[in-house]
Amino acid sequence: MLIQQGMDKNFCFPIPDALENSRPSKHAEALVQAFDENTWNYLSYGPFTSTEQFVEQFWEKGMRVNPATTSFTILDKTSPVNGEPAIAGLVSYINSSDQDACTEIGFVVILPKFQRTHVTSNMVGLLMHYALDLPEKGGLGLRRLQWVCNTKNAPSLKVAERMGFRFEGVLRWARVLPPSKAIGYKAAPERKGDPRSGKGGRDSAYSSCCWDDWEGGVRDWVDKVMTRTK
């Protein structure tokens, strides 16, 4: 599945494509080549040193086997390369529940070249539309869309705020992290006998945009934010 970014919204929503899902390596090589040392600071996955490692650990063992997850390649149509949309990053819907009509935007990776541009706002806006718009408007008609990030990840917190998500609170010690995730790492004196000795953790900040927020003005705000094209 793809998100194609550009001026023409008629062609900007996630597009199901069995071929893309069956050949993740088509975009994986370009993604891996563009990752830098800061790409995975706040994520549970990575870093990856090869396309094969990325496909096996992130896609095959992480995304593909999880029915609550759908991953997308972000393609920027405003910056074509050899006539094709530029690969700008990847993103997923995670922790999705059809029964509870909710999902989460997660595993957001914007390649360095596209950071601090229109890409993040447009990508998040498209996913918000697809999740929260009613089926009659081309969406899934979900009731809740959430954004969860490391409390130390200031850029992610700012994106959620800019896109109209409402901050809900902090879940302390929400995840276990290895020392290699130093920037997003929460260290504390270990308690004796901790079965995860040597590993720290993270606090997670929760924000959401629910259907009533969306209908109550957030949709119009997001459309305004998405007019940025540079």
Short mmCIF file of C-alpha atoms in Angstrom, two decimals:
data_model
loop_
_atom_site.label_atom_id
_atom_site.label_comp_id
_atom_site.label_asym_id
_atom_site.label_seq_id
_atom_site.Cartn_x
_atom_site.Cartn_y
_atom_site.Cartn_z
CA MET A 1 0.00 0.00 0.00
CA LEU A 2 1.18 3.48 -0.80
CA ILE A 3 0.68 7.04 0.17
CA GLN A 4 1.36 9.25 -2.80
CA GLN A 5 1.85 12.86 -1.84
CA GLY A 6 1.04 15.68 -4.18
CA MET A 7 -1.33 18.44 -5.11
CA ASP A 8 -4.04 16.23 -6.57
CA LYS A 9 -5.98 14.85 -3.59
CA ASN A 10 -7.92 12.50 -5.85
CA PHE A 11 -4.82 10.35 -5.97
CA CYS A 12 -3.43 10.86 -2.50
CA PHE A 13 -5.18 8.34 -0.30
CA PRO A 14 -3.57 4.98 0.58
CA ILE A 15 -3.88 2.70 -2.43
CA PRO A 16 -4.21 -1.08 -1.91
CA ASP A 17 -1.82 -2.87 -4.19
CA ALA A 18 -1.07 -6.58 -3.79
CA LEU A 19 2.04 -6.27 -5.92
CA GLU A 20 3.57 -3.64 -3.64
CA ASN A 21 2.75 -5.71 -0.56
CA SER A 22 4.38 -8.81 -2.04
CA ARG A 23 7.59 -7.03 -3.08
CA PRO A 24 8.68 -4.81 -0.16
CA SER A 25 12.24 -4.81 -1.50
CA LYS A 26 11.10 -2.52 -4.33
CA HIS A 27 11.26 0.43 -1.93
CA ALA A 28 13.36 -1.08 0.85
CA GLU A 29 16.70 -0.54 -0.85
CA ALA A 30 16.09 3.16 -1.43
CA LEU A 31 14.84 3.57 2.14
CA VAL A 32 17.83 1.85 3.71
CA GLN A 33 20.26 3.88 1.64
CA ALA A 34 18.63 7.11 2.85
CA PHE A 35 18.46 6.25 6.57
CA ASP A 36 20.95 8.08 8.79
CA GLU A 37 22.29 7.52 12.30
CA ASN A 38 19.34 9.36 13.86
CA THR A 39 16.53 7.59 12.01
CA TRP A 40 15.77 4.96 14.66
CA ASN A 41 16.55 6.86 17.87
CA TYR A 42 13.01 6.73 19.21
CA LEU A 43 11.72 3.56 17.54
CA SER A 44 11.83 0.01 18.82
CA TYR A 45 13.20 -1.25 15.49
CA GLY A 46 16.54 -0.55 13.82
CA PRO A 47 19.07 0.51 12.93
CA PHE A 48 19.46 -1.62 9.80
CA THR A 49 22.69 -2.12 7.90
CA SER A 50 21.31 -3.80 4.77
CA THR A 51 18.16 -4.12 2.70
CA GLU A 52 17.91 -7.80 3.57
CA GLN A 53 18.08 -7.08 7.29
CA PHE A 54 15.44 -4.36 6.98
CA VAL A 55 13.04 -6.57 5.04
CA GLU A 56 13.51 -9.54 7.36
CA GLN A 57 13.37 -7.78 10.73
CA PHE A 58 11.06 -4.83 10.08
CA TRP A 59 8.75 -6.19 7.42
CA GLU A 60 8.68 -9.99 7.64
CA LYS A 61 8.98 -10.39 11.43
CA GLY A 62 7.43 -7.10 12.48
CA MET A 63 4.80 -5.70 10.13
CA ARG A 64 3.68 -8.50 7.83
CA VAL A 65 2.82 -11.01 10.56
CA ASN A 66 0.77 -8.52 12.58
CA PRO A 67 -2.86 -8.30 11.41
CA ALA A 68 -3.32 -5.03 13.32
CA THR A 69 -0.62 -3.30 11.28
CA THR A 70 -0.57 -1.87 7.77
CA SER A 71 2.61 -0.27 6.45
CA PHE A 72 2.97 2.37 3.75
CA THR A 73 5.74 3.83 1.66
CA ILE A 74 5.51 7.62 1.45
CA LEU A 75 5.93 8.90 -2.11
CA ASP A 76 6.29 12.62 -2.76
CA LYS A 77 4.89 13.51 -6.17
CA THR A 78 6.15 17.10 -5.91
CA SER A 79 9.79 15.93 -6.12
CA PRO A 80 9.91 13.34 -8.93
CA VAL A 81 13.06 11.35 -9.62
CA ASN A 82 13.42 10.11 -13.20
CA GLY A 83 9.72 10.75 -13.67
CA GLU A 84 8.72 8.74 -10.58
CA PRO A 85 7.55 10.06 -7.18
CA ALA A 86 10.41 10.39 -4.70
CA ILE A 87 10.54 7.95 -1.80
CA ALA A 88 10.18 10.15 1.28
CA GLY A 89 9.80 7.66 4.12
CA LEU A 90 7.52 5.08 5.65
CA VAL A 91 4.65 5.00 8.12
CA SER A 92 2.14 2.51 9.49
CA TYR A 93 -1.26 2.11 11.01
CA ILE A 94 -0.60 0.02 14.13
CA ASN A 95 -2.65 -1.38 17.02
CA SER A 96 -5.71 -1.31 14.78
CA SER A 97 -9.03 -2.72 15.94
CA ASP A 98 -12.04 -3.15 13.71
CA GLN A 99 -14.16 -4.07 16.72
CA ASP A 100 -13.26 -0.89 18.60
CA ALA A 101 -13.04 1.29 15.47
CA CYS A 102 -9.60 2.66 16.24
CA THR A 103 -6.05 2.73 14.96
CA GLU A 104 -2.74 4.49 15.60
CA ILE A 105 -0.27 6.27 13.35
CA GLY A 106 3.11 4.78 14.19
CA PHE A 107 6.59 3.83 13.05
CA VAL A 108 6.90 7.18 11.33
CA VAL A 109 10.17 7.59 9.44
CA ILE A 110 10.67 10.69 7.30
CA LEU A 111 13.91 10.57 5.34
CA PRO A 112 16.36 13.39 6.17
CA LYS A 113 15.92 15.18 2.84
CA PHE A 114 12.17 15.55 3.47
CA GLN A 115 12.23 16.54 7.13
CA ARG A 116 10.91 20.03 7.93
CA THR A 117 9.04 20.12 4.63
CA HIS A 118 5.41 19.62 3.57
CA VAL A 119 5.81 15.84 3.63
CA THR A 120 5.07 15.12 7.30
CA SER A 121 1.99 17.34 7.50
CA ASN A 122 0.56 15.99 4.27
CA MET A 123 1.29 12.38 5.17
CA VAL A 124 -0.34 12.67 8.59
CA GLY A 125 -3.27 14.59 7.11
CA LEU A 126 -3.92 11.89 4.53
CA LEU A 127 -3.87 9.16 7.16
CA MET A 128 -6.19 11.19 9.38
CA HIS A 129 -8.64 11.61 6.50
CA TYR A 130 -8.52 7.93 5.60
CA ALA A 131 -9.02 6.79 9.20
CA LEU A 132 -11.67 9.28 10.32
CA ASP A 133 -13.66 10.21 7.21
CA LEU A 134 -16.88 8.25 6.80
CA PRO A 135 -16.99 5.50 4.14
CA GLU A 136 -19.22 7.68 1.98
CA LYS A 137 -16.28 10.10 1.79
CA GLY A 138 -13.71 7.40 1.06
CA GLY A 139 -12.57 6.80 4.63
CA LEU A 140 -12.79 3.98 7.17
CA GLY A 141 -15.15 5.78 9.54
CA LEU A 142 -13.11 5.00 12.66
CA ARG A 143 -13.92 6.64 15.98
CA ARG A 144 -10.43 7.07 17.40
CA LEU A 145 -7.01 7.75 15.88
CA GLN A 146 -4.13 7.93 18.30
CA TRP A 147 -0.55 9.17 18.26
CA VAL A 148 1.90 7.64 20.74
CA CYS A 149 5.53 8.63 21.06
CA ASN A 150 8.48 8.75 23.41
CA THR A 151 8.11 11.72 25.77
CA LYS A 152 11.65 12.74 24.81
CA ASN A 153 10.74 12.92 21.12
CA ALA A 154 9.95 16.64 20.90
CA PRO A 155 9.54 16.74 17.08
CA SER A 156 6.91 13.97 17.22
CA LEU A 157 5.03 15.73 20.00
CA LYS A 158 5.01 18.93 17.93
CA VAL A 159 3.64 17.10 14.88
CA ALA A 160 0.74 15.71 16.90
CA GLU A 161 -0.05 19.15 18.29
CA ARG A 162 0.22 20.84 14.89
CA MET A 163 -2.14 18.32 13.32
CA GLY A 164 -4.86 18.79 15.91
CA PHE A 165 -4.32 15.77 18.14
CA ARG A 166 -5.38 16.26 21.75
CA PHE A 167 -2.79 15.38 24.41
CA GLU A 168 -4.21 12.81 26.85
CA GLY A 169 -1.39 11.94 29.21
CA VAL A 170 1.77 9.93 29.82
CA LEU A 171 2.05 6.20 30.31
CA ARG A 172 5.13 5.70 32.47
CA TRP A 173 7.59 2.88 31.88
CA ALA A 174 5.53 1.82 28.89
CA ARG A 175 8.28 -0.01 27.05
CA VAL A 176 11.60 -1.73 27.66
CA LEU A 177 14.49 -0.31 25.63
CA PRO A 178 18.05 -1.50 25.11
CA PRO A 179 20.95 0.85 25.96
CA SER A 180 21.55 1.31 22.21
CA LYS A 181 18.48 3.58 22.14
CA ALA A 182 20.39 6.11 24.23
CA ILE A 183 18.56 9.27 23.12
CA GLY A 184 15.13 7.92 23.95
CA TYR A 185 16.36 5.94 26.92
CA LYS A 186 14.96 6.32 30.43
CA ALA A 187 17.45 5.09 33.00
CA ALA A 188 16.84 4.55 36.70
CA PRO A 189 18.43 2.62 39.55
CA GLU A 190 17.62 -1.00 38.98
CA ARG A 191 15.66 -2.94 41.52
CA LYS A 192 17.30 -6.11 42.72
CA GLY A 193 16.23 -9.15 40.74
CA ASP A 194 14.84 -7.26 37.74
CA PRO A 195 14.53 -9.92 34.98
CA ARG A 196 15.37 -7.21 32.44
CA SER A 197 18.50 -6.04 34.14
CA GLY A 198 20.68 -3.80 31.99
CA LYS A 199 17.77 -2.42 30.01
CA GLY A 200 16.03 0.89 30.54
CA GLY A 201 12.66 1.99 29.26
CA ARG A 202 10.57 4.84 28.01
CA ASP A 203 7.59 6.91 28.98
CA SER A 204 4.98 7.20 26.22
CA ALA A 205 2.96 10.35 25.50
CA TYR A 206 -0.58 9.64 24.26
CA SER A 207 -2.57 11.98 22.02
CA SER A 208 -5.70 11.33 20.01
CA CYS A 209 -8.06 12.71 17.44
CA CYS A 210 -11.52 11.20 17.79
CA TRP A 211 -14.48 11.38 15.44
CA ASP A 212 -16.09 14.25 17.33
CA ASP A 213 -12.84 16.26 17.28
CA TRP A 214 -12.60 15.58 13.57
CA GLU A 215 -16.15 16.65 12.83
CA GLY A 216 -15.87 19.55 15.27
CA GLY A 217 -13.19 21.44 13.38
CA VAL A 218 -10.01 19.38 13.21
CA ARG A 219 -10.77 18.22 9.66
CA ASP A 220 -10.93 21.82 8.44
CA TRP A 221 -7.76 22.67 10.34
CA VAL A 222 -5.91 19.70 8.84
CA ASP A 223 -6.98 20.68 5.33
CA LYS A 224 -5.57 24.14 5.97
CA VAL A 225 -2.26 22.71 7.21
CA MET A 226 -2.08 20.44 4.16
CA THR A 227 -2.02 23.39 1.78
CA ARG A 228 1.70 23.64 2.48
CA THR A 229 3.58 22.21 -0.50
CA LYS A 230 7.21 23.09 0.31
#
